[in-house]
Amino acid sequence: MARKLSTRKRPARELKPIRSRMKISNKVFDDQTMTVLHYFLSNKRITSLDFPIAQGKEAMVFRATTPTGYAAVKIFKYETASFRKRMQYVQGDPRFKVPKGLRSAVRTWARKEFANLSLCIRHGVRSPRPIAFKENVVIMEWLGVGGIPSASLKDVWMDDPQRMLNELLEDVKKMREAGLVHADLSEYNIVVHENHPYLLDVGQSVLLSHEGSEGFFLKDVRNILKFFKRRGVKMTEEDALNFVRGA
Ligand SMILES: Nc1ncnc2c1ncn2[C@@H]1O[C@H](COP(=O)(O)OP(=O)(O)O)[C@@H](O)[C@H]1O
Ligand SMILES: [Mg+2]
């Protein structure tokens, strides 16, 4: 789960004080990651890495400037505490070899996030369009208003939560049609962009053929319903599941 660095989203000119105050973790910018960032800077995928947006256990997300606007850059940390926990999401997925060793595992998370984002986009799920990846770094479409990142579902006030829930279930359904189960769906991994929900953080998403997929799927739907219940929207689990499964 990502920890917000600031509840108020800051524009670029306030960057400098943030940087000096934050002491950006050395763990993210190890030599290999610097080489990858240099690669993306020299091929002009990005022109600068601007500031951190979120810090999680496994990854940090930054805003970057590109020749045409902005992008989100997700850097998976090699020094991750949740190595073992994440392995279960890769095992049994025929798209990926089970990685040997920590570095190769972390690169597989990044590759998997990129592959899953591509699948989502191809099936019309609202999620950030993947742009590029290399080793432990994924570059994706920027979801923001100008340079300010769009807010997470947990932080937004919704004028029509019922419509938001319907759109979300529509996306969960499309994701299922893409053959994927999100497996970490909650108000923390949904961003409200241009008044629509966008699904993020699909690195751990599994194929329907994964042995745990049905359990993950139930948990995803329950998380969403629980959140919307607190926002005054009631839908039975049965109705939601029937809708998503297309019954
Ligand atoms: N493409 C994006 N555009 C704008 N903000 C993003 C984007 N991707 C991620 N974020 C922000 O970064 C946070 C963490 O991203 P996420 O993919 O969930 O990483 P983690 O694995 O650390 O939880 C999100 O909750 C969101 O606020
Ligand atoms: Mg997340």
Tab-separated table of C-alpha atoms and ligand atoms in Angstrom:
chain	number	residue	atom	x	y	z
A	1	MET	CA	0.000	0.000	0.000
A	2	ALA	CA	1.428	3.340	-0.975
A	3	ARG	CA	1.994	6.004	1.627
A	4	LYS	CA	1.165	9.446	0.360
A	5	LEU	CA	4.059	11.818	0.640
A	6	SER	CA	1.709	14.710	0.947
A	7	THR	CA	-2.056	14.992	1.012
A	8	ARG	CA	-1.812	18.253	-0.864
A	9	LYS	CA	-0.449	17.696	-4.352
A	10	ARG	CA	2.419	20.065	-5.040
A	11	PRO	CA	3.342	21.774	-8.265
A	12	ALA	CA	6.840	21.595	-9.682
A	13	ARG	CA	8.122	24.913	-8.395
A	14	GLU	CA	7.777	23.689	-4.828
A	15	LEU	CA	10.054	20.809	-5.604
A	16	LYS	CA	13.319	21.954	-4.194
A	17	PRO	CA	12.262	22.254	-0.568
A	18	ILE	CA	10.518	18.887	-0.787
A	19	ARG	CA	13.645	17.231	-2.067
A	20	SER	CA	15.878	18.566	0.647
A	21	ARG	CA	13.360	17.792	3.368
A	22	MET	CA	12.584	14.314	2.108
A	23	LYS	CA	16.079	12.935	1.697
A	24	ILE	CA	14.927	10.656	-1.099
A	25	SER	CA	15.773	7.104	-0.216
A	26	ASN	CA	19.142	5.835	-1.398
A	27	LYS	CA	17.555	2.443	-1.667
A	28	VAL	CA	15.708	3.442	-4.812
A	29	PHE	CA	18.624	5.058	-6.597
A	30	ASP	CA	21.184	2.300	-6.596
A	31	ASP	CA	23.768	2.147	-9.404
A	32	GLN	CA	21.743	-0.154	-11.658
A	33	THR	CA	18.634	1.968	-11.366
A	34	MET	CA	20.677	5.085	-12.151
A	35	THR	CA	21.892	3.383	-15.320
A	36	VAL	CA	18.320	2.652	-16.381
A	37	LEU	CA	17.225	6.220	-15.656
A	38	HIS	CA	20.173	7.495	-17.631
A	39	TYR	CA	19.073	5.265	-20.491
A	40	PHE	CA	15.566	6.758	-20.445
A	41	LEU	CA	16.990	10.273	-20.234
A	42	SER	CA	19.331	9.758	-23.156
A	43	ASN	CA	16.677	8.231	-25.402
A	44	LYS	CA	14.349	11.118	-24.419
A	45	ARG	CA	11.590	8.956	-22.982
A	46	ILE	CA	11.862	11.441	-20.140
A	47	THR	CA	13.666	14.744	-19.919
A	48	SER	CA	13.716	14.919	-16.108
A	49	LEU	CA	12.650	12.964	-13.053
A	50	ASP	CA	10.739	15.580	-11.101
A	51	PHE	CA	9.526	14.496	-7.675
A	52	PRO	CA	8.196	11.508	-5.765
A	53	ILE	CA	4.442	11.024	-5.620
A	54	ALA	CA	4.195	7.924	-3.514
A	55	GLN	CA	6.404	5.596	-1.585
A	56	GLY	CA	5.361	2.005	-1.072
A	57	LYS	CA	6.991	-1.113	0.290
A	58	GLU	CA	8.065	-2.341	-3.116
A	59	ALA	CA	8.135	0.721	-5.309
A	60	MET	CA	8.326	4.477	-5.543
A	61	VAL	CA	6.358	6.467	-8.099
A	62	PHE	CA	7.689	9.731	-9.516
A	63	ARG	CA	6.466	12.359	-11.858
A	64	ALA	CA	8.713	12.812	-14.862
A	65	THR	CA	8.705	15.440	-17.588
A	66	THR	CA	8.731	14.184	-21.170
A	67	PRO	CA	9.195	16.028	-24.467
A	68	THR	CA	5.399	16.217	-24.775
A	69	GLY	CA	4.188	16.523	-21.181
A	70	TYR	CA	4.480	14.273	-18.155
A	71	ALA	CA	4.773	10.597	-17.371
A	72	ALA	CA	4.628	8.491	-14.230
A	73	VAL	CA	7.782	6.522	-13.476
A	74	LYS	CA	7.452	3.566	-11.157
A	75	ILE	CA	10.723	2.288	-9.768
A	76	PHE	CA	10.630	-1.095	-8.078
A	77	LYS	CA	13.098	-1.195	-5.221
A	78	TYR	CA	15.689	-3.926	-5.215
A	79	GLU	CA	15.718	-3.699	-1.449
A	80	THR	CA	12.221	-4.940	-0.932
A	81	ALA	CA	10.829	-6.543	2.170
A	82	SER	CA	8.008	-8.364	0.453
A	83	PHE	CA	9.953	-10.596	-1.904
A	84	ARG	CA	8.428	-13.851	-0.679
A	85	LYS	CA	4.893	-12.522	-0.543
A	86	ARG	CA	5.063	-11.372	-4.149
A	87	MET	CA	6.446	-14.617	-5.491
A	88	GLN	CA	3.025	-16.273	-5.203
A	89	TYR	CA	1.683	-13.877	-7.849
A	90	VAL	CA	4.292	-14.970	-10.405
A	91	GLN	CA	4.348	-18.684	-9.748
A	92	GLY	CA	1.989	-20.502	-12.085
A	93	ASP	CA	1.898	-17.641	-14.629
A	94	PRO	CA	3.044	-19.132	-17.935
A	95	ARG	CA	4.038	-15.671	-19.208
A	96	PHE	CA	6.982	-15.466	-16.808
A	97	LYS	CA	9.778	-17.706	-15.733
A	98	VAL	CA	9.972	-18.087	-11.984
A	99	PRO	CA	12.831	-15.751	-11.205
A	100	LYS	CA	15.986	-16.925	-9.538
A	101	GLY	CA	17.405	-14.363	-7.182
A	102	LEU	CA	16.236	-11.050	-5.852
A	103	ARG	CA	17.209	-8.762	-8.712
A	104	SER	CA	15.658	-10.951	-11.319
A	105	ALA	CA	12.478	-11.187	-9.217
A	106	VAL	CA	12.162	-7.427	-8.891
A	107	ARG	CA	12.634	-7.049	-12.643
A	108	THR	CA	9.896	-9.605	-13.165
A	109	TRP	CA	7.484	-7.458	-11.093
A	110	ALA	CA	8.208	-4.528	-13.400
A	111	ARG	CA	7.857	-6.643	-16.544
A	112	LYS	CA	4.618	-8.065	-15.198
A	113	GLU	CA	3.196	-4.640	-14.375
A	114	PHE	CA	3.986	-3.527	-17.919
A	115	ALA	CA	2.444	-6.662	-19.458
A	116	ASN	CA	-0.687	-6.390	-17.309
A	117	LEU	CA	-1.137	-2.692	-18.084
A	118	SER	CA	-0.881	-3.535	-21.792
A	119	LEU	CA	-3.558	-6.219	-21.405
A	120	CYS	CA	-5.812	-3.805	-19.518
A	121	ILE	CA	-5.486	-1.105	-22.163
A	122	ARG	CA	-6.119	-3.568	-24.975
A	123	HIS	CA	-9.387	-4.583	-23.293
A	124	GLY	CA	-10.589	-1.057	-22.632
A	125	VAL	CA	-9.928	-0.983	-18.886
A	126	ARG	CA	-9.293	2.522	-17.592
A	127	SER	CA	-5.701	2.360	-16.432
A	128	PRO	CA	-2.501	4.244	-17.300
A	129	ARG	CA	-1.215	3.402	-20.769
A	130	PRO	CA	2.177	1.704	-20.483
A	131	ILE	CA	4.971	3.526	-22.325
A	132	ALA	CA	8.220	1.682	-21.656
A	133	PHE	CA	9.989	-0.528	-19.187
A	134	LYS	CA	13.523	-1.608	-18.538
A	135	GLU	CA	14.792	-3.737	-15.673
A	136	ASN	CA	13.059	-2.412	-12.542
A	137	VAL	CA	11.568	0.760	-14.046
A	138	VAL	CA	8.159	1.194	-15.697
A	139	ILE	CA	7.111	4.385	-17.474
A	140	MET	CA	3.410	4.948	-17.940
A	141	GLU	CA	0.867	7.538	-18.861
A	142	TRP	CA	0.537	10.407	-16.423
A	143	LEU	CA	-2.836	10.657	-14.710
A	144	GLY	CA	-2.961	14.222	-13.573
A	145	VAL	CA	-4.337	17.660	-14.080
A	146	GLY	CA	-1.385	19.425	-15.623
A	147	GLY	CA	1.542	18.470	-13.429
A	148	ILE	CA	-0.569	17.677	-10.374
A	149	PRO	CA	-1.322	13.986	-9.904
A	150	SER	CA	-4.978	12.983	-9.793
A	151	ALA	CA	-6.131	11.977	-6.326
A	152	SER	CA	-6.737	8.473	-5.035
A	153	LEU	CA	-10.314	7.290	-4.647
A	154	LYS	CA	-9.883	7.237	-0.876
A	155	ASP	CA	-9.255	11.004	-0.869
A	156	VAL	CA	-11.882	12.298	-3.271
A	157	TRP	CA	-15.328	13.582	-2.611
A	158	MET	CA	-17.737	11.940	-5.043
A	159	ASP	CA	-20.838	13.732	-6.263
A	160	ASP	CA	-22.233	10.445	-7.569
A	161	PRO	CA	-20.672	7.460	-5.795
A	162	GLN	CA	-23.183	5.042	-7.330
A	163	ARG	CA	-22.020	5.966	-10.828
A	164	MET	CA	-18.391	5.613	-9.704
A	165	LEU	CA	-19.070	2.129	-8.303
A	166	ASN	CA	-20.821	1.089	-11.515
A	167	GLU	CA	-17.887	2.286	-13.604
A	168	LEU	CA	-15.457	0.465	-11.352
A	169	LEU	CA	-17.333	-2.806	-11.621
A	170	GLU	CA	-17.442	-2.286	-15.378
A	171	ASP	CA	-13.638	-2.072	-15.327
A	172	VAL	CA	-13.271	-5.107	-13.075
A	173	LYS	CA	-15.456	-6.933	-15.573
A	174	LYS	CA	-13.315	-5.823	-18.522
A	175	MET	CA	-10.221	-6.852	-16.631
A	176	ARG	CA	-11.769	-10.263	-16.153
A	177	GLU	CA	-12.539	-10.403	-19.857
A	178	ALA	CA	-8.856	-9.656	-20.396
A	179	GLY	CA	-8.213	-12.785	-18.342
A	180	LEU	CA	-6.915	-10.884	-15.317
A	181	VAL	CA	-7.800	-10.505	-11.648
A	182	HIS	CA	-6.404	-7.367	-10.032
A	183	ALA	CA	-5.592	-9.070	-6.715
A	184	ASP	CA	-4.916	-5.868	-4.751
A	185	LEU	CA	-7.934	-3.756	-5.548
A	186	SER	CA	-8.883	-1.102	-3.039
A	187	GLU	CA	-9.470	2.647	-2.800
A	188	TYR	CA	-5.665	2.991	-2.524
A	189	ASN	CA	-5.029	1.566	-5.991
A	190	ILE	CA	-7.717	3.542	-7.781
A	191	VAL	CA	-7.171	7.088	-8.970
A	192	VAL	CA	-10.025	9.364	-9.942
A	193	HIS	CA	-8.951	11.036	-13.159
A	194	GLU	CA	-11.242	13.338	-15.140
A	195	ASN	CA	-14.059	12.130	-12.890
A	196	HIS	CA	-13.581	8.467	-13.820
A	197	PRO	CA	-11.952	5.696	-11.781
A	198	TYR	CA	-8.630	4.337	-13.103
A	199	LEU	CA	-7.144	1.051	-11.929
A	200	LEU	CA	-3.488	1.188	-10.914
A	201	ASP	CA	-0.887	-1.105	-9.466
A	202	VAL	CA	-1.501	-4.199	-11.585
A	203	GLY	CA	1.948	-5.715	-11.002
A	204	GLN	CA	0.501	-8.448	-8.795
A	205	SER	CA	-2.561	-9.055	-10.967
A	206	VAL	CA	-2.887	-12.716	-11.929
A	207	LEU	CA	-4.364	-14.651	-14.814
A	208	LEU	CA	-7.705	-16.361	-14.239
A	209	SER	CA	-5.840	-19.656	-14.509
A	210	HIS	CA	-3.831	-18.820	-11.355
A	211	GLU	CA	-4.814	-21.133	-8.503
A	212	GLY	CA	-5.512	-18.195	-6.201
A	213	SER	CA	-7.432	-16.082	-8.703
A	214	GLU	CA	-10.941	-16.793	-7.412
A	215	GLY	CA	-9.970	-15.912	-3.849
A	216	PHE	CA	-8.247	-12.697	-4.981
A	217	PHE	CA	-11.266	-11.837	-7.099
A	218	LEU	CA	-13.687	-12.186	-4.173
A	219	LYS	CA	-11.449	-10.084	-1.965
A	220	ASP	CA	-11.212	-7.367	-4.642
A	221	VAL	CA	-14.986	-7.111	-4.995
A	222	ARG	CA	-15.512	-7.139	-1.234
A	223	ASN	CA	-12.961	-4.354	-0.719
A	224	ILE	CA	-14.734	-2.182	-3.227
A	225	LEU	CA	-18.188	-2.840	-1.812
A	226	LYS	CA	-16.957	-2.140	1.720
A	227	PHE	CA	-15.493	1.191	0.667
A	228	PHE	CA	-18.648	2.265	-1.172
A	229	LYS	CA	-20.846	1.175	1.708
A	230	ARG	CA	-19.012	3.731	3.852
A	231	ARG	CA	-19.833	6.268	1.138
A	232	GLY	CA	-23.515	5.426	1.377
A	233	VAL	CA	-23.844	3.132	-1.646
A	234	LYS	CA	-25.191	-0.314	-0.987
A	235	MET	CA	-24.914	-3.198	-3.406
A	236	THR	CA	-25.103	-6.842	-2.437
A	237	GLU	CA	-22.094	-9.021	-3.048
A	238	GLU	CA	-24.276	-11.292	-5.147
A	239	ASP	CA	-25.372	-8.471	-7.461
A	240	ALA	CA	-21.809	-7.230	-7.867
A	241	LEU	CA	-20.416	-10.702	-8.572
A	242	ASN	CA	-23.188	-11.499	-11.034
A	243	PHE	CA	-22.558	-8.265	-12.863
A	244	VAL	CA	-18.799	-8.753	-13.075
A	245	ARG	CA	-19.047	-12.396	-14.051
A	246	GLY	CA	-21.582	-11.449	-16.687
A	247	ALA	CA	-24.301	-13.661	-15.197
B	1	LIG	N1	0.232	6.809	-13.788
B	1	LIG	C1	0.084	7.526	-12.658
B	1	LIG	N2	-0.275	8.826	-12.716
B	1	LIG	C2	-0.436	9.547	-11.579
B	1	LIG	N3	-0.250	9.045	-10.335
B	1	LIG	C3	0.113	7.761	-10.219
B	1	LIG	C4	0.310	6.931	-11.368
B	1	LIG	N4	0.685	5.701	-10.960
B	1	LIG	C5	0.719	5.754	-9.621
B	1	LIG	N5	0.377	6.981	-9.150
B	1	LIG	C6	0.295	7.394	-7.743
B	1	LIG	O1	1.249	6.654	-7.006
B	1	LIG	C7	0.603	5.861	-6.014
B	1	LIG	C8	1.320	4.526	-5.885
B	1	LIG	O2	1.244	3.822	-7.118
B	1	LIG	P1	1.075	2.243	-7.119
B	1	LIG	O3	1.168	1.793	-8.526
B	1	LIG	O4	-0.126	1.883	-6.346
B	1	LIG	O5	2.409	1.795	-6.365
B	1	LIG	P2	2.661	0.909	-5.058
B	1	LIG	O6	3.027	-0.432	-5.563
B	1	LIG	O7	3.773	1.594	-4.377
B	1	LIG	O8	1.379	0.896	-4.250
B	1	LIG	C9	-0.833	5.739	-6.488
B	1	LIG	O9	-1.716	5.546	-5.412
B	1	LIG	C10	-1.059	7.059	-7.163
B	1	LIG	O10	-1.402	8.059	-6.204
B	2	MG	MG	-0.525	0.723	-4.714
